mmCIF file of C-alpha atoms in Angstrom:
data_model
loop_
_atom_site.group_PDB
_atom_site.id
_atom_site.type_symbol
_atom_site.label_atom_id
_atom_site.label_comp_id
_atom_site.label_asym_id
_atom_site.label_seq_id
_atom_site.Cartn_x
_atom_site.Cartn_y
_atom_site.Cartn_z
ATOM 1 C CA UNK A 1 61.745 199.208 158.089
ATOM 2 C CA UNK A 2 65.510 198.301 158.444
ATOM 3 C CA UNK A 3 67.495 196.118 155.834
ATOM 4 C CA UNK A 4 66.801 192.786 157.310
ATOM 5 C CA UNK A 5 63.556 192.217 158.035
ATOM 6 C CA UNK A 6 63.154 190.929 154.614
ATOM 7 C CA UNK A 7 65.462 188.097 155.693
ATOM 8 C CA UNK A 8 63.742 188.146 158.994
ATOM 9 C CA UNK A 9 60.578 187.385 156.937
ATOM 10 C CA UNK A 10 61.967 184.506 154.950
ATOM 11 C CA UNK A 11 63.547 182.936 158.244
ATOM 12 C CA UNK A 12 60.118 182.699 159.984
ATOM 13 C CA UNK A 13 58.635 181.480 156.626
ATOM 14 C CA UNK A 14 60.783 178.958 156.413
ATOM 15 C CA UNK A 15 60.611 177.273 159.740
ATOM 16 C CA UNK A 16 56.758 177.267 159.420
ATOM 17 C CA UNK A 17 56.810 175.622 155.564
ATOM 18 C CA UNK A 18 55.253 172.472 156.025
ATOM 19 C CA UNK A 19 52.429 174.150 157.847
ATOM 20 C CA UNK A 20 51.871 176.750 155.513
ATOM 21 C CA UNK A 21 51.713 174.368 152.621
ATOM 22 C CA UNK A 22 49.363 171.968 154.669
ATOM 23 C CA UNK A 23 47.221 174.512 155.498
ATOM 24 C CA UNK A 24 47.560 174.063 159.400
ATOM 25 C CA UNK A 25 49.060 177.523 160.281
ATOM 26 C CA UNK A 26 48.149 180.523 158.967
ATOM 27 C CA UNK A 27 50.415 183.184 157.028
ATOM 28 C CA UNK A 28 50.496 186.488 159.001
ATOM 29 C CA UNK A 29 49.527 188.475 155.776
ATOM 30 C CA UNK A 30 49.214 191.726 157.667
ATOM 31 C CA UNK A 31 53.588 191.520 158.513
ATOM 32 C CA UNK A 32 53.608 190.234 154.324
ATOM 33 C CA UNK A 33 52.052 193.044 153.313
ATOM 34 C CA UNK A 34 53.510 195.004 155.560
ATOM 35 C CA UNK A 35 56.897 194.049 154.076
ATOM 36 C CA UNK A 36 56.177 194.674 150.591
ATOM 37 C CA UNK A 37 54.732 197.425 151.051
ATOM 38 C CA UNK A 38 58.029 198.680 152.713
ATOM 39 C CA UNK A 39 59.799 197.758 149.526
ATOM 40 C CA UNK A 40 58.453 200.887 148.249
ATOM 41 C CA UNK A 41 58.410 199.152 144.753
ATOM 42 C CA UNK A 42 54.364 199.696 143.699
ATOM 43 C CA UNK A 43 52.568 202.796 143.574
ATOM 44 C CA UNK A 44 50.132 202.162 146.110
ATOM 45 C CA UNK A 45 49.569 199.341 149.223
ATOM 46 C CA UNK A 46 49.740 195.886 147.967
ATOM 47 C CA UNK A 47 46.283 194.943 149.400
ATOM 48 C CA UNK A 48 44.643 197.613 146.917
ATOM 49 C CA UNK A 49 45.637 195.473 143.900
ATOM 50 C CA UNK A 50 43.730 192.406 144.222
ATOM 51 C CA UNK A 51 40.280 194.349 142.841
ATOM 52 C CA UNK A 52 42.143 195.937 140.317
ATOM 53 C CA UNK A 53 41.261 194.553 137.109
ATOM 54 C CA UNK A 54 44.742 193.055 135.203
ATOM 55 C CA UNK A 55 43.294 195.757 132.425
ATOM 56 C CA UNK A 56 43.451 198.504 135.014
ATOM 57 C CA UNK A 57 47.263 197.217 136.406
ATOM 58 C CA UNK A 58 48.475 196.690 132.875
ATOM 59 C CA UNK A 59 47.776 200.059 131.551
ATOM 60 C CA UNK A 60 48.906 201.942 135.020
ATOM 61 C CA UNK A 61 51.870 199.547 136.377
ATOM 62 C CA UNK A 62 52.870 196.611 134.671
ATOM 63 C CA UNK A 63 56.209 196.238 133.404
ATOM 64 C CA UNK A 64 55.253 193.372 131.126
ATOM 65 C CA UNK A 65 56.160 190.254 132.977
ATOM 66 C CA UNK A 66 53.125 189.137 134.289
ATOM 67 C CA UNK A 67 50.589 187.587 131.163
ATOM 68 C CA UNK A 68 47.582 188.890 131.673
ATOM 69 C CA UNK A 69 45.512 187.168 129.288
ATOM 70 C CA UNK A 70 42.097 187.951 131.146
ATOM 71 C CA UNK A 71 42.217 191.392 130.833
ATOM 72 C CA UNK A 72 38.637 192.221 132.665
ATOM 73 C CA UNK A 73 39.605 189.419 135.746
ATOM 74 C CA UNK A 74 40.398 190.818 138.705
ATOM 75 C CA UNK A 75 44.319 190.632 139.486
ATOM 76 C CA UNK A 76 43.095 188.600 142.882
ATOM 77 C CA UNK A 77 42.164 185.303 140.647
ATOM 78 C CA UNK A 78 45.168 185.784 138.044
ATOM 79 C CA UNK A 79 47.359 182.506 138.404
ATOM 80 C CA UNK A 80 50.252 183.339 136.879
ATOM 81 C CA UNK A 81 53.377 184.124 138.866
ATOM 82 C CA UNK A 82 56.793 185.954 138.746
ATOM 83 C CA UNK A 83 59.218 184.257 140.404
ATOM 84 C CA UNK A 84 62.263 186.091 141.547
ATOM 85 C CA UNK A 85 64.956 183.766 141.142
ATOM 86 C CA UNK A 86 68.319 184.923 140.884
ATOM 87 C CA UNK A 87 70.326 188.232 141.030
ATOM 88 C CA UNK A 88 73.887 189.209 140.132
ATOM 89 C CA UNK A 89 75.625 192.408 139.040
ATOM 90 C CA UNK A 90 78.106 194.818 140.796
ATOM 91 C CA UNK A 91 76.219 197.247 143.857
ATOM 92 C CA UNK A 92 79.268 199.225 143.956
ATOM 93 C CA UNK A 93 78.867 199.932 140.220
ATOM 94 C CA UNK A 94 74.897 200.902 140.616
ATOM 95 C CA UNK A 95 74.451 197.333 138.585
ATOM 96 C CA UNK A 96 72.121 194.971 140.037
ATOM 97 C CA UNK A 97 70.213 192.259 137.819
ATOM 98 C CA UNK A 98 67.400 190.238 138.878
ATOM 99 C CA UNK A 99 65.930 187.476 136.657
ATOM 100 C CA UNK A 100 62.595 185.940 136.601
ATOM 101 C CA UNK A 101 60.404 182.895 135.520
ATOM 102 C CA UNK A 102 57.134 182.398 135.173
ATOM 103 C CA UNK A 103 54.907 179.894 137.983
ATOM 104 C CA UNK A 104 51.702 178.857 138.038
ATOM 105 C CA UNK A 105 50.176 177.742 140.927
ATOM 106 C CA UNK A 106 47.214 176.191 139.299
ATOM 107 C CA UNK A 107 47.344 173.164 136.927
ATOM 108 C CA UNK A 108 44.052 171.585 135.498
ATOM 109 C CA UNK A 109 42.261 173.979 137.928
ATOM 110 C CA UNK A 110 43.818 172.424 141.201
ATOM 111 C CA UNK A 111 45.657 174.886 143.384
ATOM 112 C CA UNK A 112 49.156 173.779 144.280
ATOM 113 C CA UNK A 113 50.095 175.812 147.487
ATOM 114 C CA UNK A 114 53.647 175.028 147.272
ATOM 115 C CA UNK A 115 53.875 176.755 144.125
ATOM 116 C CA UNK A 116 52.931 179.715 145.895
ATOM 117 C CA UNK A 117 55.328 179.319 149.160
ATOM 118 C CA UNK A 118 57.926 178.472 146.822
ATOM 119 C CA UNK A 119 57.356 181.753 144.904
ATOM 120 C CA UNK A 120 56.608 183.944 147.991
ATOM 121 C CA UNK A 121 59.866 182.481 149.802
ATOM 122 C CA UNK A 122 62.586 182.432 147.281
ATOM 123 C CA UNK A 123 61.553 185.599 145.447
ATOM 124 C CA UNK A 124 61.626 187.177 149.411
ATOM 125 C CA UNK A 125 65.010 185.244 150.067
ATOM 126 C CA UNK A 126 66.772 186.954 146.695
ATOM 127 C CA UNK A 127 65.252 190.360 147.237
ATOM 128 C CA UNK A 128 66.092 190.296 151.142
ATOM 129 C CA UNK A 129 69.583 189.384 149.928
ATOM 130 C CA UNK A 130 69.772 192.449 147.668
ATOM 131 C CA UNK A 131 67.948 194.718 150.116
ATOM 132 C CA UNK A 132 70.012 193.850 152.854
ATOM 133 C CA UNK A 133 73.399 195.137 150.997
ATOM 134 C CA UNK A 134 71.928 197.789 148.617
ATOM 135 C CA UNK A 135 68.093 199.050 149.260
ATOM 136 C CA UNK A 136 68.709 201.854 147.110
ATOM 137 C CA UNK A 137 69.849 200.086 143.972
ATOM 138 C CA UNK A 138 66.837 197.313 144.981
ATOM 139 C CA UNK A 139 64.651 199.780 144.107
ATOM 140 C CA UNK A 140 65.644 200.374 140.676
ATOM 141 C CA UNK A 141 65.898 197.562 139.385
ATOM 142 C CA UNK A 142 63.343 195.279 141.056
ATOM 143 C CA UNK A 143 60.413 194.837 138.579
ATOM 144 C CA UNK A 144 56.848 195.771 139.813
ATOM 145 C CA UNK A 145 55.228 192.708 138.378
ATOM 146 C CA UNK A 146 57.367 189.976 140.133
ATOM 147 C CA UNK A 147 56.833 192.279 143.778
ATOM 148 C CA UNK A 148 52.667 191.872 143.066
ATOM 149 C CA UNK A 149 53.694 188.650 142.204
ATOM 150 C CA UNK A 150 54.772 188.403 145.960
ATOM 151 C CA UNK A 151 50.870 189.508 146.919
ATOM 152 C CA UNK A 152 49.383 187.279 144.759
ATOM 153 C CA UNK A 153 51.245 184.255 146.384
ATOM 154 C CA UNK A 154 50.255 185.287 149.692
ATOM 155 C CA UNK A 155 46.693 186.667 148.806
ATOM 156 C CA UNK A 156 46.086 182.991 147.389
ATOM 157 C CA UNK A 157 47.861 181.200 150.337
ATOM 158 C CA UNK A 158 45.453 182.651 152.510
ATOM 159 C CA UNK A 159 42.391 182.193 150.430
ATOM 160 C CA UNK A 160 42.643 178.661 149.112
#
C-alpha cells in the first residue's frame, strides 16, 4: 500500500462520522483491516486476534499498554483502548515519539460508539500523518498494543 491511504482512510471516515456513530452505515472493516494490516506493525493479520485470549497476546505481543485484567477473555470483548494521540520527534534524526492514553468505550456496561470512532479515527489520523512522511521510522516506534487497539475499535463498531 502507498503512504497515503492511511489518510485516505481517515478522510472517508470522517465524512461518514455521524453515520458510523448512529449506526446507519456500516464500517467497511475488510479496507480497516486491510490497512492495518499494511502497517506491518503485528505479527500476524489483525482479524486473527480477536480469539486470542489477552493471556495468549500478553505473553506473545503485548508491549504493556493495553490492561489486560481478564487474562482468560478473549481480546474480542476487552474494552480497554489505546488511543494514539499525539506524535513529535525529528524523522530526519530516526526520532519519532508517539504518546498514548487509555479509552474505554464501555461505562456501566453501555457501549459508547463514539469512543470507539474517536479512537479508530484520531489514532489513524496521527499514524497516517507519520506514515505518510516516514513509514520506515513508523514502524519502529509505533507500539503493537495501541495498532490492536485500532482492531478492537473497529471489531466493536461493527459488532455492537
Amino acid at each position: 500500500m502507498d503512504n497515503l491511504t492511511t489518510m485516505t482512510l481517515t478522510d472517508e471516515l470522517a465524512t461518514k462520522q455521524d453515520e458510523i456513530i448512529s449506526g446507519q452505515e456500516s464500517l467497511n472493516l475488510s479496507k480497516i483491516y486491510d490497512e492495518i494490516n499494511s502497517l506491518g506493525i503485528l505479527a500476524k493479520p489483525i482479524q486473527d486476534y480477536f480469539e486470542m485470549t489477552q493471556d495468549e497476546y500478553y505473553n506473545s505481543e503485548s508491549d504493556g499498554k493495553l490492561n489486560l485484567l481478564q487474562l482468560n477473555e478473549k481480546l474480542g470483548s476487552l474494552s480497554d483502548r489505546i488511543l494514539t494521540n499525539h506524535v513529535d520527534g525529528y524523522v530526519d534524526k530516526d526520532e519519532i515519539n508517539f504518546t498514548y492514553n487509555h479509552e474505554n468505550p464501555t461505562t456501566d456496561g453501555i457501549y459508547d460508539r463514539k469512543t470507539d470512532f474517536n479512537v479508530l479515527l484520531y489514532s489513524l489520523k496521527v499514524i497516517g500523518a507519520v506514515r505518510a512522511i516516514a513509514p520506515n521510522e513508523l514502524k519502529k516506534a509505533l507500539s503493537k498494543d495501541a495498532v490492536l487497539s485500532l482492531g478492537l475499535a473497529a471489531h466493536a463498531l461493527a459488532n455492537n
